[in-house]
């Protein structure tokens, strides 16, 4: 198993399939994009499946989340999902996406074995979407959400980030729309993962701000810690149920003590935390010959990496230093 010195056991694996994205969200990357990883540096489909197999059969992983960048840009995505679904024991599988390509891929992903999706959507207003993402693709995301729901990739979860001066007033509107369409909405506090390092703690919309805004229109009843478990989102029952809304307060209400996640970057590095500044290179081991490239050695390296996991993310420290790699290279 993947255990650290604080007794936390990682059972949830986040796998970044690519650092590339077809949006340019202001809180993630600059308008001109980034210097993408060279193809030889990326894990191949076979290497990704092998690492997931090792995680599932040697290390106790029970859930796999495919992320990016934008994972729908990965040409072999459907095949990867299908091969992971064939593992024994079979892990639960989900996908975090911007939704642009879901209309054409949702049915194939469901057939391949994907269980559900998380879709990023920060606004219901096409003009604000264009400002936030620097792309005019709002309609594509809305259609992608509908396709995912129709394909049975449920519960369809929506991730929303509120930004000052752009969409900070949209929380009640977003929740009403999500309830109407049967989606589960989760607000995420803006995190310091932008490549241009423009994040400022004193300018972010906090969980408290979000809940205060929602309560102007809805009655919210806290679900409780027993229901939450190790999930990053605190959840509230909306108007007596059955609908729920979540808030992931990574900055103002860190949940590190219950973290059960381990991460693989698109170039094969283990990260013990989204905000970690240290990585362990599994790609080199994958491509090594002899004992260094064995499943057993890779599992040993992964265990050692997790054993060194820090107690917290450091986000509660005002002097927090942002990771050098942006979110698109790490995976959300």
mmCIF file of C-alpha atoms in Angstrom:
data_model
loop_
_atom_site.group_PDB
_atom_site.id
_atom_site.type_symbol
_atom_site.label_atom_id
_atom_site.label_comp_id
_atom_site.label_asym_id
_atom_site.label_seq_id
_atom_site.Cartn_x
_atom_site.Cartn_y
_atom_site.Cartn_z
ATOM 1 C CA UNK A 1 0.000 0.000 0.000
ATOM 2 C CA UNK A 2 0.958 3.656 -0.359
ATOM 3 C CA UNK A 3 1.241 4.938 3.209
ATOM 4 C CA UNK A 4 2.994 8.007 4.589
ATOM 5 C CA UNK A 5 4.544 8.784 7.957
ATOM 6 C CA UNK A 6 1.278 10.379 9.130
ATOM 7 C CA UNK A 7 -0.712 7.190 8.580
ATOM 8 C CA UNK A 8 -2.549 8.383 5.470
ATOM 9 C CA UNK A 9 -3.112 5.715 2.813
ATOM 10 C CA UNK A 10 -3.366 6.719 -0.854
ATOM 11 C CA UNK A 11 -6.081 4.834 -2.742
ATOM 12 C CA UNK A 12 -6.910 7.524 -5.339
ATOM 13 C CA UNK A 13 -4.569 7.981 -8.325
ATOM 14 C CA UNK A 14 -4.690 11.116 -10.499
ATOM 15 C CA UNK A 15 -3.078 10.581 -13.925
ATOM 16 C CA UNK A 16 -2.235 13.545 -16.143
ATOM 17 C CA UNK A 17 -2.398 12.355 -19.767
ATOM 18 C CA UNK A 18 -1.093 15.519 -21.412
ATOM 19 C CA UNK A 19 0.064 19.014 -20.488
ATOM 20 C CA UNK A 20 -1.706 20.512 -23.506
ATOM 21 C CA UNK A 21 -5.047 22.302 -23.396
ATOM 22 C CA UNK A 22 -7.351 23.935 -25.947
ATOM 23 C CA UNK A 23 -8.379 26.704 -23.539
ATOM 24 C CA UNK A 24 -6.266 29.455 -21.996
ATOM 25 C CA UNK A 25 -7.999 30.008 -18.657
ATOM 26 C CA UNK A 26 -6.685 33.117 -16.932
ATOM 27 C CA UNK A 27 -6.129 31.284 -13.635
ATOM 28 C CA UNK A 28 -4.124 28.486 -15.284
ATOM 29 C CA UNK A 29 -1.881 29.704 -18.100
ATOM 30 C CA UNK A 30 -0.894 32.751 -20.149
ATOM 31 C CA UNK A 31 -2.745 33.652 -23.346
ATOM 32 C CA UNK A 32 0.147 32.516 -25.556
ATOM 33 C CA UNK A 33 0.170 29.091 -23.923
ATOM 34 C CA UNK A 34 3.190 27.280 -22.510
ATOM 35 C CA UNK A 35 6.206 25.393 -23.753
ATOM 36 C CA UNK A 36 4.658 21.942 -24.102
ATOM 37 C CA UNK A 37 6.424 18.723 -23.217
ATOM 38 C CA UNK A 38 8.240 17.073 -26.126
ATOM 39 C CA UNK A 39 6.617 13.836 -27.306
ATOM 40 C CA UNK A 40 9.539 11.605 -26.176
ATOM 41 C CA UNK A 41 9.132 13.016 -22.660
ATOM 42 C CA UNK A 42 5.462 12.010 -22.444
ATOM 43 C CA UNK A 43 4.486 8.592 -21.188
ATOM 44 C CA UNK A 44 3.258 6.291 -23.938
ATOM 45 C CA UNK A 45 -0.140 4.610 -23.725
ATOM 46 C CA UNK A 46 1.552 1.345 -22.732
ATOM 47 C CA UNK A 47 3.566 3.080 -20.016
ATOM 48 C CA UNK A 48 0.477 4.751 -18.573
ATOM 49 C CA UNK A 49 -1.436 1.482 -18.448
ATOM 50 C CA UNK A 50 1.540 -0.289 -16.904
ATOM 51 C CA UNK A 51 1.872 2.297 -14.127
ATOM 52 C CA UNK A 52 -1.845 2.142 -13.404
ATOM 53 C CA UNK A 53 -1.624 -1.667 -13.322
ATOM 54 C CA UNK A 54 1.238 -1.509 -10.821
ATOM 55 C CA UNK A 55 -0.716 0.983 -8.716
ATOM 56 C CA UNK A 56 -3.828 -1.223 -8.713
ATOM 57 C CA UNK A 57 -2.242 -4.651 -8.289
ATOM 58 C CA UNK A 58 0.775 -3.773 -6.090
ATOM 59 C CA UNK A 59 -0.130 -0.587 -4.223
ATOM 60 C CA UNK A 60 -3.823 -0.720 -3.336
ATOM 61 C CA UNK A 61 -5.177 1.968 -5.681
ATOM 62 C CA UNK A 62 -8.960 1.646 -6.084
ATOM 63 C CA UNK A 63 -9.839 4.865 -7.963
ATOM 64 C CA UNK A 64 -8.215 6.408 -11.051
ATOM 65 C CA UNK A 65 -8.902 9.937 -12.295
ATOM 66 C CA UNK A 66 -7.607 10.907 -15.747
ATOM 67 C CA UNK A 67 -6.690 14.583 -16.018
ATOM 68 C CA UNK A 68 -4.564 16.925 -18.108
ATOM 69 C CA UNK A 69 -4.049 19.583 -19.362
ATOM 70 C CA UNK A 70 -7.088 18.488 -21.302
ATOM 71 C CA UNK A 71 -7.234 14.664 -21.365
ATOM 72 C CA UNK A 72 -9.613 14.553 -24.345
ATOM 73 C CA UNK A 73 -6.669 15.772 -26.446
ATOM 74 C CA UNK A 74 -4.900 12.467 -25.794
ATOM 75 C CA UNK A 75 -5.358 10.392 -29.007
ATOM 76 C CA UNK A 76 -5.260 7.045 -27.184
ATOM 77 C CA UNK A 77 -7.639 8.006 -24.358
ATOM 78 C CA UNK A 78 -10.463 5.578 -25.162
ATOM 79 C CA UNK A 79 -8.006 2.697 -25.493
ATOM 80 C CA UNK A 80 -6.332 3.579 -22.192
ATOM 81 C CA UNK A 81 -9.710 3.618 -20.426
ATOM 82 C CA UNK A 82 -10.650 0.281 -21.971
ATOM 83 C CA UNK A 83 -7.391 -1.360 -20.875
ATOM 84 C CA UNK A 84 -7.600 0.012 -17.332
ATOM 85 C CA UNK A 85 -11.201 -1.200 -17.103
ATOM 86 C CA UNK A 86 -9.923 -4.713 -17.844
ATOM 87 C CA UNK A 87 -7.606 -4.740 -14.815
ATOM 88 C CA UNK A 88 -8.368 -6.999 -11.872
ATOM 89 C CA UNK A 89 -9.356 -5.637 -9.475
ATOM 90 C CA UNK A 90 -11.075 -3.044 -11.631
ATOM 91 C CA UNK A 91 -10.625 0.506 -10.300
ATOM 92 C CA UNK A 92 -13.360 3.136 -10.435
ATOM 93 C CA UNK A 93 -12.546 5.543 -13.261
ATOM 94 C CA UNK A 94 -13.376 9.194 -13.796
ATOM 95 C CA UNK A 95 -12.202 12.016 -16.038
ATOM 96 C CA UNK A 96 -11.670 15.732 -15.413
ATOM 97 C CA UNK A 97 -12.205 17.719 -18.613
ATOM 98 C CA UNK A 98 -13.099 21.145 -19.953
ATOM 99 C CA UNK A 99 -15.939 19.421 -21.809
ATOM 100 C CA UNK A 100 -15.185 20.759 -25.279
ATOM 101 C CA UNK A 101 -14.689 17.321 -26.823
ATOM 102 C CA UNK A 102 -17.291 15.432 -24.790
ATOM 103 C CA UNK A 103 -20.094 15.665 -27.326
ATOM 104 C CA UNK A 104 -18.205 13.396 -29.719
ATOM 105 C CA UNK A 105 -16.478 11.139 -27.165
ATOM 106 C CA UNK A 106 -18.877 10.623 -24.231
ATOM 107 C CA UNK A 107 -20.570 7.514 -25.620
ATOM 108 C CA UNK A 108 -17.260 5.871 -26.574
ATOM 109 C CA UNK A 109 -15.760 6.603 -23.170
ATOM 110 C CA UNK A 110 -18.763 5.101 -21.404
ATOM 111 C CA UNK A 111 -18.583 1.998 -23.586
ATOM 112 C CA UNK A 112 -14.857 1.695 -22.842
ATOM 113 C CA UNK A 113 -15.591 1.613 -19.122
ATOM 114 C CA UNK A 114 -15.383 5.179 -17.822
ATOM 115 C CA UNK A 115 -17.695 5.667 -14.847
ATOM 116 C CA UNK A 116 -18.199 9.428 -14.661
ATOM 117 C CA UNK A 117 -16.842 12.892 -15.517
ATOM 118 C CA UNK A 118 -16.004 16.199 -13.870
ATOM 119 C CA UNK A 119 -16.435 19.141 -16.237
ATOM 120 C CA UNK A 120 -15.009 22.621 -15.692
ATOM 121 C CA UNK A 121 -17.568 25.386 -16.249
ATOM 122 C CA UNK A 122 -17.110 28.718 -14.497
ATOM 123 C CA UNK A 123 -19.942 30.734 -15.998
ATOM 124 C CA UNK A 124 -23.283 30.519 -17.794
ATOM 125 C CA UNK A 125 -22.542 33.670 -19.763
ATOM 126 C CA UNK A 126 -20.816 33.116 -23.122
ATOM 127 C CA UNK A 127 -19.126 36.524 -23.047
ATOM 128 C CA UNK A 128 -17.666 35.908 -19.588
ATOM 129 C CA UNK A 129 -16.582 32.409 -20.685
ATOM 130 C CA UNK A 130 -14.688 33.957 -23.589
ATOM 131 C CA UNK A 131 -12.977 36.416 -21.253
ATOM 132 C CA UNK A 132 -12.044 33.728 -18.728
ATOM 133 C CA UNK A 133 -10.845 31.103 -21.208
ATOM 134 C CA UNK A 134 -9.792 33.334 -24.128
ATOM 135 C CA UNK A 135 -11.776 31.011 -26.397
ATOM 136 C CA UNK A 136 -15.344 31.168 -27.766
ATOM 137 C CA UNK A 137 -16.330 27.589 -26.874
ATOM 138 C CA UNK A 138 -19.100 27.975 -24.284
ATOM 139 C CA UNK A 139 -21.710 26.210 -26.447
ATOM 140 C CA UNK A 140 -19.392 23.210 -26.873
ATOM 141 C CA UNK A 141 -19.065 22.772 -23.109
ATOM 142 C CA UNK A 142 -22.827 22.952 -22.567
ATOM 143 C CA UNK A 143 -23.375 20.346 -25.288
ATOM 144 C CA UNK A 144 -20.604 18.190 -23.839
ATOM 145 C CA UNK A 145 -22.274 18.179 -20.444
ATOM 146 C CA UNK A 146 -25.558 17.080 -21.987
ATOM 147 C CA UNK A 147 -23.804 14.312 -23.936
ATOM 148 C CA UNK A 148 -22.079 13.022 -20.803
ATOM 149 C CA UNK A 149 -25.380 12.909 -18.936
ATOM 150 C CA UNK A 150 -27.097 11.142 -21.818
ATOM 151 C CA UNK A 151 -24.261 8.595 -22.071
ATOM 152 C CA UNK A 152 -24.623 7.713 -18.383
ATOM 153 C CA UNK A 153 -21.333 9.189 -17.152
ATOM 154 C CA UNK A 154 -23.056 10.081 -13.919
ATOM 155 C CA UNK A 155 -23.082 11.774 -11.564
ATOM 156 C CA UNK A 156 -21.911 14.537 -13.893
ATOM 157 C CA UNK A 157 -20.017 16.972 -11.687
ATOM 158 C CA UNK A 158 -19.268 20.578 -12.583
ATOM 159 C CA UNK A 159 -16.196 22.359 -11.213
ATOM 160 C CA UNK A 160 -16.466 26.145 -11.010
ATOM 161 C CA UNK A 161 -13.896 28.761 -10.035
ATOM 162 C CA UNK A 162 -15.141 32.250 -9.181
ATOM 163 C CA UNK A 163 -12.911 35.184 -10.112
ATOM 164 C CA UNK A 164 -13.178 38.756 -8.792
ATOM 165 C CA UNK A 165 -14.698 41.176 -11.274
ATOM 166 C CA UNK A 166 -15.709 38.455 -13.738
ATOM 167 C CA UNK A 167 -18.094 35.813 -12.385
ATOM 168 C CA UNK A 168 -18.057 36.302 -8.614
ATOM 169 C CA UNK A 169 -21.812 37.039 -8.629
ATOM 170 C CA UNK A 170 -22.793 33.845 -10.480
ATOM 171 C CA UNK A 171 -22.816 31.291 -7.659
ATOM 172 C CA UNK A 172 -26.626 31.212 -7.146
ATOM 173 C CA UNK A 173 -27.273 31.221 -10.894
ATOM 174 C CA UNK A 174 -24.850 28.348 -11.473
ATOM 175 C CA UNK A 175 -26.406 26.284 -8.688
ATOM 176 C CA UNK A 176 -29.956 26.832 -9.923
ATOM 177 C CA UNK A 177 -28.908 25.754 -13.420
ATOM 178 C CA UNK A 178 -27.059 22.667 -12.146
ATOM 179 C CA UNK A 179 -30.070 21.587 -10.066
ATOM 180 C CA UNK A 180 -32.361 22.045 -13.073
ATOM 181 C CA UNK A 181 -30.177 19.803 -15.263
ATOM 182 C CA UNK A 182 -29.313 17.171 -12.658
ATOM 183 C CA UNK A 183 -25.613 18.049 -12.374
ATOM 184 C CA UNK A 184 -23.672 18.206 -9.112
ATOM 185 C CA UNK A 185 -21.953 21.564 -8.740
ATOM 186 C CA UNK A 186 -18.695 22.072 -6.853
ATOM 187 C CA UNK A 187 -17.039 25.431 -6.349
ATOM 188 C CA UNK A 188 -13.246 25.436 -6.065
ATOM 189 C CA UNK A 189 -11.284 28.227 -4.433
ATOM 190 C CA UNK A 190 -8.779 29.656 -6.890
ATOM 191 C CA UNK A 191 -5.429 28.004 -6.195
ATOM 192 C CA UNK A 192 -1.867 29.265 -6.820
ATOM 193 C CA UNK A 193 -1.177 27.113 -9.868
ATOM 194 C CA UNK A 194 -1.084 29.708 -12.641
ATOM 195 C CA UNK A 195 2.057 29.778 -14.751
ATOM 196 C CA UNK A 196 2.291 33.555 -14.580
ATOM 197 C CA UNK A 197 2.130 33.517 -10.746
ATOM 198 C CA UNK A 198 -0.636 36.117 -10.665
ATOM 199 C CA UNK A 199 -2.540 34.548 -7.762
ATOM 200 C CA UNK A 200 -3.048 36.717 -4.678
ATOM 201 C CA UNK A 201 -4.509 35.386 -1.457
ATOM 202 C CA UNK A 202 -6.175 38.679 -0.546
ATOM 203 C CA UNK A 203 -8.026 38.881 -3.864
ATOM 204 C CA UNK A 204 -9.533 35.386 -4.081
ATOM 205 C CA UNK A 205 -13.199 34.457 -3.621
ATOM 206 C CA UNK A 206 -13.236 32.294 -0.489
ATOM 207 C CA UNK A 207 -15.480 29.406 0.517
ATOM 208 C CA UNK A 208 -17.133 31.747 3.006
ATOM 209 C CA UNK A 209 -17.901 34.239 0.230
ATOM 210 C CA UNK A 210 -19.375 31.493 -1.951
ATOM 211 C CA UNK A 211 -21.618 30.077 0.777
ATOM 212 C CA UNK A 212 -22.850 33.536 1.756
ATOM 213 C CA UNK A 213 -23.801 34.195 -1.859
ATOM 214 C CA UNK A 214 -25.598 30.849 -2.226
ATOM 215 C CA UNK A 215 -27.573 31.414 0.964
ATOM 216 C CA UNK A 216 -29.168 34.528 -0.511
ATOM 217 C CA UNK A 217 -31.240 32.160 -2.659
ATOM 218 C CA UNK A 218 -31.005 28.645 -1.188
ATOM 219 C CA UNK A 219 -31.290 26.907 2.159
ATOM 220 C CA UNK A 220 -28.090 24.925 2.727
ATOM 221 C CA UNK A 221 -27.731 22.116 5.272
ATOM 222 C CA UNK A 222 -24.220 20.847 5.939
ATOM 223 C CA UNK A 223 -23.842 17.181 5.055
ATOM 224 C CA UNK A 224 -21.295 16.401 7.767
ATOM 225 C CA UNK A 225 -17.844 14.862 8.056
ATOM 226 C CA UNK A 226 -19.110 11.264 8.165
ATOM 227 C CA UNK A 227 -20.545 11.625 4.654
ATOM 228 C CA UNK A 228 -17.488 13.508 3.388
ATOM 229 C CA UNK A 229 -14.817 10.957 4.271
ATOM 230 C CA UNK A 230 -11.594 11.773 2.382
ATOM 231 C CA UNK A 231 -13.335 13.731 -0.392
ATOM 232 C CA UNK A 232 -11.908 17.226 -0.941
ATOM 233 C CA UNK A 233 -15.351 18.832 -1.201
ATOM 234 C CA UNK A 234 -17.451 19.839 1.777
ATOM 235 C CA UNK A 235 -21.054 19.331 0.704
ATOM 236 C CA UNK A 236 -24.371 20.925 1.574
ATOM 237 C CA UNK A 237 -27.895 19.664 0.922
ATOM 238 C CA UNK A 238 -29.806 22.205 -1.175
ATOM 239 C CA UNK A 239 -33.323 23.173 -0.039
ATOM 240 C CA UNK A 240 -33.817 19.917 1.840
ATOM 241 C CA UNK A 241 -32.520 17.665 -0.968
ATOM 242 C CA UNK A 242 -31.945 15.587 -2.901
ATOM 243 C CA UNK A 243 -29.527 17.954 -4.673
ATOM 244 C CA UNK A 244 -26.163 18.850 -3.179
ATOM 245 C CA UNK A 245 -23.520 21.486 -3.727
ATOM 246 C CA UNK A 246 -19.859 21.192 -2.800
ATOM 247 C CA UNK A 247 -17.079 23.626 -1.985
ATOM 248 C CA UNK A 248 -13.403 22.690 -2.227
ATOM 249 C CA UNK A 249 -11.657 25.151 0.064
ATOM 250 C CA UNK A 250 -8.032 24.200 -0.556
ATOM 251 C CA UNK A 251 -6.751 27.570 0.612
ATOM 252 C CA UNK A 252 -8.958 28.607 3.541
ATOM 253 C CA UNK A 253 -9.982 25.171 4.862
ATOM 254 C CA UNK A 254 -7.170 22.721 3.995
ATOM 255 C CA UNK A 255 -8.124 19.030 4.156
ATOM 256 C CA UNK A 256 -4.612 17.558 4.041
ATOM 257 C CA UNK A 257 -5.084 15.343 7.096
ATOM 258 C CA UNK A 258 -7.575 13.179 5.176
ATOM 259 C CA UNK A 259 -5.783 13.192 1.793
ATOM 260 C CA UNK A 260 -5.831 9.830 0.004
ATOM 261 C CA UNK A 261 -4.353 10.914 -3.344
ATOM 262 C CA UNK A 262 -1.185 10.255 -5.311
ATOM 263 C CA UNK A 263 -0.411 11.831 -8.678
ATOM 264 C CA UNK A 264 1.364 10.992 -11.917
ATOM 265 C CA UNK A 265 2.381 13.803 -14.238
ATOM 266 C CA UNK A 266 2.198 13.451 -18.012
ATOM 267 C CA UNK A 267 5.954 12.841 -18.110
ATOM 268 C CA UNK A 268 5.925 10.101 -15.491
ATOM 269 C CA UNK A 269 6.757 11.878 -12.246
ATOM 270 C CA UNK A 270 5.135 10.968 -8.922
ATOM 271 C CA UNK A 271 3.866 13.964 -6.982
ATOM 272 C CA UNK A 272 2.640 13.392 -3.457
ATOM 273 C CA UNK A 273 0.649 16.645 -3.456
ATOM 274 C CA UNK A 274 -0.740 19.009 -6.073
ATOM 275 C CA UNK A 275 1.433 21.730 -4.520
ATOM 276 C CA UNK A 276 4.582 19.657 -4.031
ATOM 277 C CA UNK A 277 7.887 21.034 -5.304
ATOM 278 C CA UNK A 278 9.586 17.616 -5.361
ATOM 279 C CA UNK A 279 8.977 14.726 -7.777
ATOM 280 C CA UNK A 280 10.090 11.113 -8.168
ATOM 281 C CA UNK A 281 10.955 9.990 -11.696
ATOM 282 C CA UNK A 282 9.169 6.748 -12.616
ATOM 283 C CA UNK A 283 9.614 7.278 -16.356
ATOM 284 C CA UNK A 284 13.328 6.516 -16.163
ATOM 285 C CA UNK A 285 12.598 3.303 -14.283
ATOM 286 C CA UNK A 286 9.910 2.319 -16.801
ATOM 287 C CA UNK A 287 12.440 2.634 -19.608
ATOM 288 C CA UNK A 288 15.298 0.935 -17.765
ATOM 289 C CA UNK A 289 16.414 -2.625 -18.439
ATOM 290 C CA UNK A 290 16.927 -5.331 -15.859
ATOM 291 C CA UNK A 291 15.864 -5.120 -12.205
ATOM 292 C CA UNK A 292 15.670 -1.304 -12.283
ATOM 293 C CA UNK A 293 12.781 -1.547 -14.739
ATOM 294 C CA UNK A 294 10.841 -4.235 -12.896
ATOM 295 C CA UNK A 295 7.343 -3.771 -11.507
ATOM 296 C CA UNK A 296 8.731 -4.460 -8.054
ATOM 297 C CA UNK A 297 11.317 -1.665 -8.270
ATOM 298 C CA UNK A 298 8.786 0.824 -9.614
ATOM 299 C CA UNK A 299 6.400 -0.057 -6.779
ATOM 300 C CA UNK A 300 9.253 0.360 -4.276
ATOM 301 C CA UNK A 301 10.130 3.814 -5.654
ATOM 302 C CA UNK A 302 6.478 4.863 -5.490
ATOM 303 C CA UNK A 303 6.207 3.707 -1.872
ATOM 304 C CA UNK A 304 9.345 5.637 -0.923
ATOM 305 C CA UNK A 305 7.957 8.775 -2.581
ATOM 306 C CA UNK A 306 4.698 8.526 -0.643
ATOM 307 C CA UNK A 307 6.522 7.795 2.624
ATOM 308 C CA UNK A 308 8.085 11.247 2.316
ATOM 309 C CA UNK A 309 4.775 13.070 1.849
ATOM 310 C CA UNK A 310 4.553 16.235 3.931
ATOM 311 C CA UNK A 311 1.862 16.845 6.535
ATOM 312 C CA UNK A 312 0.209 19.627 4.544
ATOM 313 C CA UNK A 313 0.214 21.574 1.316
ATOM 314 C CA UNK A 314 1.601 24.755 2.851
ATOM 315 C CA UNK A 315 -1.281 26.833 1.500
ATOM 316 C CA UNK A 316 -2.168 27.980 5.000
ATOM 317 C CA UNK A 317 1.236 29.670 5.198
ATOM 318 C CA UNK A 318 1.078 33.298 3.944
ATOM 319 C CA UNK A 319 4.617 32.894 2.575
ATOM 320 C CA UNK A 320 3.629 29.866 0.451
ATOM 321 C CA UNK A 321 5.880 29.428 -2.593
ATOM 322 C CA UNK A 322 4.051 28.456 -5.771
ATOM 323 C CA UNK A 323 5.163 25.262 -7.540
ATOM 324 C CA UNK A 324 7.315 25.822 -10.594
ATOM 325 C CA UNK A 325 5.102 23.694 -12.826
ATOM 326 C CA UNK A 326 1.634 25.052 -13.720
ATOM 327 C CA UNK A 327 -1.562 23.066 -13.272
ATOM 328 C CA UNK A 328 -1.595 22.018 -16.930
ATOM 329 C CA UNK A 329 1.592 20.025 -16.427
ATOM 330 C CA UNK A 330 0.632 18.548 -13.064
ATOM 331 C CA UNK A 331 -2.974 17.476 -13.487
ATOM 332 C CA UNK A 332 -5.899 18.717 -11.408
#
